[in-house]
Short mmCIF file of C-alpha atoms and ligand atoms in Angstrom, two decimals:
data_model
loop_
_atom_site.label_atom_id
_atom_site.label_comp_id
_atom_site.label_asym_id
_atom_site.label_seq_id
_atom_site.Cartn_x
_atom_site.Cartn_y
_atom_site.Cartn_z
CA MET A 1 87.83 131.96 51.30
CA TRP A 2 87.92 131.07 55.01
CA THR A 3 88.46 132.68 58.40
CA TYR A 4 89.69 131.23 61.66
CA THR A 5 88.92 132.69 65.09
CA GLN A 6 89.26 131.26 68.55
CA PRO A 7 88.58 133.72 71.38
CA THR A 8 89.05 131.34 74.35
CA GLU A 9 92.29 131.59 76.33
CA ILE A 10 93.65 128.06 76.78
CA SER A 11 95.71 126.93 79.75
CA PHE A 12 96.77 123.28 79.35
CA GLY A 13 98.87 120.82 81.32
CA VAL A 14 99.17 118.53 84.31
CA GLY A 15 98.48 120.70 87.38
CA ALA A 16 96.96 123.57 85.32
CA ARG A 17 93.97 123.66 87.71
CA LYS A 18 96.18 125.20 90.40
CA SER A 19 96.13 128.52 88.54
CA LEU A 20 92.33 128.85 89.00
CA PRO A 21 92.45 131.36 91.92
CA GLU A 22 94.53 133.88 89.93
CA ILE A 23 92.49 133.41 86.77
CA ALA A 24 89.13 133.74 88.56
CA ALA A 25 90.33 136.84 90.44
CA ARG A 26 90.68 138.68 87.10
CA PHE A 27 86.90 138.68 86.80
CA GLY A 28 85.86 139.19 90.42
CA SER A 29 85.46 137.45 93.76
CA ARG A 30 81.81 136.38 93.62
CA SER A 31 81.43 133.16 91.69
CA VAL A 32 79.17 130.16 91.10
CA LEU A 33 80.82 126.77 90.64
CA VAL A 34 78.75 124.53 88.33
CA THR A 35 78.98 120.75 88.30
CA ASP A 36 76.79 117.67 88.00
CA CYS A 37 75.25 115.44 90.64
CA ALA A 38 77.72 112.62 89.99
CA LEU A 39 80.84 114.75 90.45
CA CYS A 40 79.75 116.97 93.34
CA GLU A 41 80.88 114.50 96.03
CA LEU A 42 84.39 114.11 94.62
CA PRO A 43 87.42 115.77 96.26
CA MET A 44 88.29 117.59 93.01
CA VAL A 45 85.06 119.60 93.26
CA ALA A 46 85.58 120.44 96.95
CA GLU A 47 89.15 121.54 96.11
CA THR A 48 87.89 123.73 93.28
CA LEU A 49 85.21 125.33 95.46
CA ASN A 50 87.86 125.96 98.10
CA ALA A 51 90.20 127.52 95.55
CA LEU A 52 87.48 130.03 94.63
CA GLY A 53 87.29 131.34 98.22
CA ASP A 54 84.46 132.67 100.38
CA GLY A 55 82.61 134.38 97.53
CA ALA A 56 81.81 131.08 95.81
CA VAL A 57 78.66 128.98 95.94
CA MET A 58 77.96 125.68 94.18
CA PHE A 59 75.27 124.59 91.71
CA SER A 60 75.36 120.82 91.33
CA ASN A 61 72.04 120.00 89.68
CA VAL A 62 73.18 119.54 86.07
CA GLU A 63 71.77 116.36 84.50
CA PRO A 64 73.78 114.10 82.14
CA ASN A 65 71.79 115.64 79.27
CA PRO A 66 71.24 119.19 80.58
CA GLN A 67 67.71 120.52 80.33
CA VAL A 68 66.58 124.05 79.53
CA THR A 69 65.02 124.25 83.01
CA SER A 70 68.42 123.59 84.64
CA VAL A 71 69.84 126.49 82.67
CA ASP A 72 67.01 128.65 84.06
CA ALA A 73 67.76 127.51 87.63
CA LEU A 74 71.49 128.22 87.25
CA ALA A 75 70.78 131.61 85.65
CA GLU A 76 68.60 132.53 88.65
CA LEU A 77 71.38 131.56 91.06
CA LEU A 78 73.95 133.58 89.10
CA VAL A 79 71.68 136.63 89.47
CA SER A 80 70.68 136.12 93.12
CA HIS A 81 74.29 135.49 94.15
CA GLY A 82 75.51 138.56 92.26
CA ALA A 83 78.04 136.39 90.43
CA GLU A 84 80.88 138.15 88.59
CA VAL A 85 82.20 134.93 87.10
CA CYS A 86 80.92 131.40 86.54
CA VAL A 87 83.23 128.38 86.80
CA ALA A 88 82.09 125.04 85.31
CA ILE A 89 83.87 121.80 86.16
CA GLY A 90 82.79 118.49 84.61
CA GLY A 91 81.92 116.91 81.30
CA GLY A 92 80.13 118.59 78.42
CA SER A 93 76.84 118.76 80.31
CA SER A 94 78.10 121.08 83.08
CA LEU A 95 79.99 123.25 80.62
CA ASP A 96 77.07 123.49 78.19
CA CYS A 97 74.58 124.32 80.94
CA ALA A 98 76.89 127.07 82.25
CA LYS A 99 77.48 128.60 78.79
CA ALA A 100 73.77 129.16 78.21
CA ALA A 101 73.11 130.27 81.80
CA CYS A 102 75.84 132.96 81.60
CA SER A 103 73.81 134.60 78.82
CA VAL A 104 70.30 133.90 80.13
CA ALA A 105 71.28 135.34 83.56
CA LEU A 106 71.76 138.80 82.03
CA GLN A 107 69.04 138.60 79.37
CA GLY A 108 66.18 136.94 81.23
CA GLY A 109 64.60 133.57 80.67
CA PRO A 110 63.14 131.21 80.09
CA THR A 111 65.86 129.43 78.10
CA ARG A 112 63.15 127.58 76.15
CA GLU A 113 62.42 130.84 74.27
CA TYR A 114 65.94 130.90 72.81
CA HIS A 115 66.37 127.17 72.24
CA SER A 116 65.68 125.37 68.96
CA GLU A 117 65.18 128.15 66.38
CA GLY A 118 63.79 130.49 69.07
CA VAL A 119 64.44 134.18 69.84
CA ALA A 120 68.02 135.38 69.18
CA LEU A 121 70.16 135.92 72.29
CA GLY A 122 71.73 139.35 72.79
CA PRO A 123 75.35 140.19 73.59
CA GLU A 124 75.24 140.42 77.42
CA HIS A 125 76.84 137.51 79.26
CA LEU A 126 78.90 136.65 82.33
CA PRO A 127 82.47 135.38 81.95
CA LEU A 128 82.90 131.60 82.13
CA ILE A 129 85.93 129.52 83.12
CA ALA A 130 85.58 125.97 81.77
CA ILE A 131 87.40 123.07 83.46
CA PRO A 132 86.77 119.76 81.62
CA THR A 133 87.02 116.50 83.57
CA THR A 134 86.56 114.30 80.50
CA ALA A 135 88.63 114.13 77.34
CA GLY A 136 85.97 114.37 74.68
CA THR A 137 83.47 117.15 74.15
CA GLY A 138 85.88 120.00 73.44
CA SER A 139 83.07 122.10 74.90
CA GLU A 140 85.70 124.23 76.68
CA VAL A 141 86.63 125.85 73.34
CA THR A 142 83.32 125.92 71.46
CA PRO A 143 80.33 128.32 71.48
CA ILE A 144 77.85 125.44 71.51
CA SER A 145 75.49 124.37 74.28
CA VAL A 146 73.58 121.14 73.62
CA LEU A 147 70.33 121.25 75.60
CA ASP A 148 67.36 119.01 76.11
CA ASP A 149 63.78 120.29 76.18
CA PRO A 150 61.58 117.41 77.38
CA LEU A 151 58.43 119.50 76.85
CA LYS A 152 59.12 119.72 73.11
CA ASN A 153 60.95 116.36 73.06
CA ILE A 154 63.97 118.01 71.43
CA LYS A 155 67.67 117.74 72.12
CA ALA A 156 69.49 120.34 70.04
CA PRO A 157 72.43 122.74 70.15
CA LEU A 158 72.00 126.38 71.11
CA THR A 159 74.90 128.41 69.72
CA HIS A 160 76.03 131.99 70.24
CA PRO A 161 79.43 133.69 69.85
CA ASN A 162 79.21 134.76 73.51
CA PHE A 163 79.10 131.13 74.64
CA PHE A 164 82.87 130.81 74.15
CA PRO A 165 84.36 130.40 77.65
CA LYS A 166 86.77 133.19 78.56
CA VAL A 167 89.28 130.61 79.78
CA ALA A 168 89.63 126.86 79.22
CA LEU A 169 91.61 125.35 82.07
CA ILE A 170 92.55 121.83 80.96
CA ASP A 171 94.26 119.59 83.49
CA PRO A 172 94.60 115.95 82.30
CA GLU A 173 94.93 114.79 85.94
CA LEU A 174 91.21 115.50 86.35
CA THR A 175 90.40 112.74 83.83
CA LEU A 176 92.34 110.02 85.70
CA THR A 177 89.33 108.72 87.63
CA LYS A 178 87.03 108.31 84.64
CA PRO A 179 85.70 104.75 84.23
CA ARG A 180 86.58 102.78 81.09
CA THR A 181 83.21 103.13 79.34
CA VAL A 182 83.11 106.89 79.89
CA THR A 183 86.70 107.13 78.63
CA ALA A 184 85.75 105.23 75.46
CA SER A 185 82.53 107.16 74.89
CA THR A 186 84.09 110.61 75.37
CA GLY A 187 87.23 109.63 73.45
CA LEU A 188 85.13 108.62 70.44
CA ASP A 189 83.23 111.91 70.72
CA ALA A 190 86.60 113.70 70.37
CA LEU A 191 87.34 111.53 67.33
CA ALA A 192 83.90 112.30 65.88
CA HIS A 193 84.58 116.06 66.21
CA ALA A 194 87.88 115.73 64.37
CA ILE A 195 86.40 113.57 61.60
CA GLU A 196 83.21 115.62 61.19
CA GLY A 197 85.07 118.97 61.23
CA TYR A 198 87.30 117.52 58.52
CA TRP A 199 84.56 116.13 56.28
CA SER A 200 82.10 118.99 56.87
CA LYS A 201 81.25 120.88 53.68
CA ASN A 202 82.66 123.96 55.47
CA HIS A 203 86.08 122.43 56.06
CA GLN A 204 89.09 124.73 55.97
CA PRO A 205 92.86 124.23 56.19
CA ILE A 206 93.57 125.23 59.81
CA CYS A 207 90.76 123.03 61.14
CA ASP A 208 91.85 120.22 58.78
CA THR A 209 95.33 120.32 60.31
CA LEU A 210 93.95 120.27 63.85
CA ALA A 211 91.58 117.43 62.91
CA LYS A 212 94.31 115.20 61.50
CA GLU A 213 96.47 115.71 64.58
CA ALA A 214 93.48 114.90 66.81
CA VAL A 215 92.88 111.67 64.84
CA ARG A 216 96.55 110.74 65.25
CA LEU A 217 96.41 111.41 69.00
CA VAL A 218 93.21 109.39 69.53
CA PHE A 219 94.55 106.27 67.83
CA GLU A 220 97.85 106.58 69.68
CA HIS A 221 96.44 107.25 73.15
CA LEU A 222 92.86 105.92 73.41
CA PRO A 223 93.88 102.23 73.30
CA ARG A 224 96.47 103.00 75.99
CA VAL A 225 94.03 104.68 78.40
CA LEU A 226 91.50 101.90 77.83
CA GLU A 227 94.22 99.43 78.80
CA ASP A 228 95.43 101.42 81.81
CA GLY A 229 93.34 104.35 83.02
CA SER A 230 96.16 105.56 85.29
CA ASP A 231 98.53 106.18 82.35
CA LEU A 232 98.87 109.95 82.81
CA ALA A 233 100.87 110.52 79.60
CA ALA A 234 98.14 108.81 77.57
CA ARG A 235 95.44 110.73 79.48
CA GLU A 236 97.31 113.94 78.56
CA GLY A 237 97.36 112.80 74.91
CA MET A 238 93.59 112.31 75.00
CA SER A 239 92.99 115.70 76.68
CA LEU A 240 94.99 117.28 73.86
CA ALA A 241 93.07 115.24 71.26
CA ALA A 242 89.77 116.45 72.73
CA LEU A 243 90.97 120.06 72.72
CA LEU A 244 92.16 119.86 69.10
CA GLY A 245 88.95 118.05 68.10
CA GLY A 246 86.93 120.89 69.63
CA LEU A 247 89.00 123.49 67.77
CA ALA A 248 88.67 121.43 64.56
CA PHE A 249 84.86 121.42 64.42
CA GLN A 250 83.78 124.65 66.10
CA LEU A 251 84.02 126.58 62.80
CA PRO A 252 83.22 123.92 60.13
CA LYS A 253 80.56 122.37 62.43
CA ASN A 254 79.65 118.70 62.70
CA ALA A 255 77.66 116.64 60.19
CA ALA A 256 75.63 113.41 59.92
CA VAL A 257 77.10 111.62 62.96
CA HIS A 258 76.10 114.41 65.32
CA ALA A 259 72.73 114.96 63.59
CA CYS A 260 71.94 111.27 64.19
CA SER A 261 73.17 111.42 67.79
CA PHE A 262 70.35 113.75 68.85
CA PRO A 263 67.39 111.29 68.63
CA LEU A 264 69.61 108.44 69.87
CA SER A 265 70.53 110.30 73.05
CA SER A 266 67.21 112.03 73.71
CA ASP A 267 64.94 109.02 72.97
CA TYR A 268 67.21 106.18 74.16
CA HIS A 269 69.14 108.07 76.87
CA LEU A 270 72.58 107.37 75.47
CA ALA A 271 75.54 109.45 76.62
CA HIS A 272 76.45 111.90 73.85
CA GLY A 273 79.72 110.19 72.91
CA THR A 274 78.06 106.76 72.85
CA ALA A 275 75.33 108.12 70.55
CA CYS A 276 78.00 109.55 68.20
CA ALA A 277 80.03 106.33 68.31
CA MET A 278 76.93 104.40 67.21
CA THR A 279 77.15 105.78 63.64
CA LEU A 280 80.75 107.06 63.38
CA ASP A 281 82.16 103.99 61.62
CA LEU A 282 78.98 103.69 59.55
CA PHE A 283 79.43 107.20 58.11
CA CYS A 284 83.17 106.69 57.58
CA ARG A 285 82.15 103.93 55.15
CA TYR A 286 79.23 105.88 53.66
CA ASN A 287 81.15 109.14 53.14
CA ALA A 288 84.37 107.56 51.81
CA PRO A 289 83.34 107.68 48.11
CA ALA A 290 82.64 111.44 48.41
CA MET A 291 86.01 112.25 49.99
CA GLY A 292 88.55 111.04 47.45
CA GLU A 293 92.16 111.83 48.39
CA ARG A 294 91.09 113.84 51.42
CA GLY A 295 89.65 110.65 52.89
CA GLY A 296 92.96 108.88 52.36
CA ALA A 297 94.82 111.69 54.15
CA LEU A 298 92.43 111.54 57.11
CA ALA A 299 92.80 107.77 57.40
CA ALA A 300 96.59 108.07 57.10
CA ALA A 301 96.61 110.46 60.09
CA GLY A 302 95.41 107.51 62.18
CA ARG A 303 97.85 105.18 60.40
CA PHE A 304 95.11 103.48 58.37
CA LYS A 305 95.32 102.66 54.67
CA SER A 306 91.76 103.75 53.83
CA MET A 307 88.54 105.15 55.27
CA GLU A 308 87.26 101.58 55.36
CA ALA A 309 90.20 100.58 57.59
CA LEU A 310 89.62 103.67 59.74
CA ALA A 311 85.99 102.54 60.18
CA ASP A 312 87.22 99.07 61.19
CA GLY A 313 89.53 100.71 63.76
CA ILE A 314 86.59 102.60 65.29
CA ALA A 315 84.40 99.45 65.33
CA HIS A 316 87.24 97.60 67.09
CA ILE A 317 87.45 100.24 69.85
CA LYS A 318 83.67 100.12 70.36
CA ALA A 319 83.57 96.34 70.57
CA ASN A 320 86.53 96.23 72.96
CA SER A 321 85.25 98.86 75.35
CA GLY A 322 81.70 97.63 75.90
CA LEU A 323 79.95 100.32 73.87
CA PRO A 324 76.84 99.26 71.94
CA THR A 325 77.43 98.41 68.29
CA ARG A 326 73.84 97.57 67.22
CA LEU A 327 70.67 99.61 67.67
CA ARG A 328 68.82 96.64 69.21
CA GLU A 329 71.27 96.75 72.13
CA ILE A 330 69.86 100.15 73.14
CA GLY A 331 66.24 99.04 72.72
CA VAL A 332 65.47 100.18 69.18
CA THR A 333 62.91 98.13 67.25
CA GLU A 334 62.35 98.08 63.50
CA ALA A 335 59.05 99.90 63.98
CA GLU A 336 60.92 102.83 65.55
CA LEU A 337 63.36 103.37 62.69
CA ASP A 338 61.13 105.86 60.84
CA SER A 339 60.87 108.09 63.88
CA ILE A 340 64.67 107.96 64.44
CA VAL A 341 65.19 108.85 60.78
CA GLU A 342 62.82 111.81 61.14
CA GLY A 343 64.59 113.00 64.31
CA SER A 344 67.99 112.76 62.63
CA PHE A 345 67.37 115.47 60.03
CA HIS A 346 68.84 118.28 62.09
CA PRO A 347 70.40 121.11 59.97
CA LEU A 348 73.86 119.60 60.71
CA MET A 349 72.90 116.86 58.23
CA ASN A 350 73.34 119.45 55.45
CA ASN A 351 77.10 119.64 56.26
CA ASN A 352 77.59 116.00 55.32
CA PRO A 353 79.91 115.56 52.33
CA ARG A 354 77.64 112.94 50.73
CA PRO A 355 73.92 113.69 50.42
CA ILE A 356 71.56 111.66 52.58
CA THR A 357 67.85 111.15 51.98
CA PRO A 358 65.44 109.69 54.55
CA GLU A 359 65.30 106.48 52.47
CA VAL A 360 69.11 106.14 52.47
CA LEU A 361 69.33 106.85 56.19
CA ARG A 362 66.63 104.28 56.96
CA GLU A 363 68.63 101.69 55.05
CA LEU A 364 71.82 102.65 56.91
CA TYR A 365 70.06 102.36 60.27
CA ALA A 366 68.50 99.02 59.24
CA GLY A 367 72.02 97.78 58.51
CA ILE A 368 73.08 98.32 62.15
CA LEU A 369 69.78 97.26 63.75
FE1 LIG B 1 80.09 115.74 70.14
#
């Protein structure tokens, strides 16, 4: 028994961003454009603000790991500006911050009350148009907002059906300027979504199909964009891989790799994709015995003979793109392993196809120290 739903309208292709004025006008003329501090100076953001017309204002204070307090600040601006629509342009952080703010704006804050097993959000929310500038998170088609609460020292997803953007506007040209390390980190996040959606205990046939195609696309196009970042056809392939990866995990949900990414990114300030990449090959090896023929089919999608070979392929990409491959490289000491193990037991761990105990996880982490 399974169901498949995907409420977000998807507009994909080189130049797709040019349709923003007509799409935004469906919802109203007063808008808030959300982006992060690193992107706000770039011409693509000025062009987007311009395309939204006189009724648009900008919010550019989103951090790389968005905090609950930034969601509160954006929600306040959405209310004070009388926004009819929110437009988020950027990586997962801008999109995630906007998703939560579109609900909090109409339901009242603070966001901290809803985050991390808090009060349930209600149905009211503002429409969101999501424009990704990285090929990785798939956030443009998921109802998940990963937020940081430094007061509670927690980085965790906040999820609600109303967080689905109304429209995902995916233009691969916007990813052309991404540096090599960001391209590798976000590309491996897309791969992690495909693999985790596939091996999640809640896997289902439509998401399986999307996942295998995303794996194929990543291994065909990621080496090409790492070689030549201006290869637009390969960038388009990675944007499609990220989209399909997002669609592949949003129902089955992620598993051990993402559970382990939370302490690695909140305590050691790793970008989300880099934190996922840290254990992705490790769990390909660990989960292989629990996957049987399904593991072989997943590996074959990437043109590998086995899950072990798939893991080697991931390790090769990490080593060749300057991403960390050992925990010591990001400052972890042996004495800190117990606390990382404790922080890794997010509920997503229960989706993993092979059971993991704290003792097993400590041993796995020790193996990559
Ligand atoms: Fe992710």
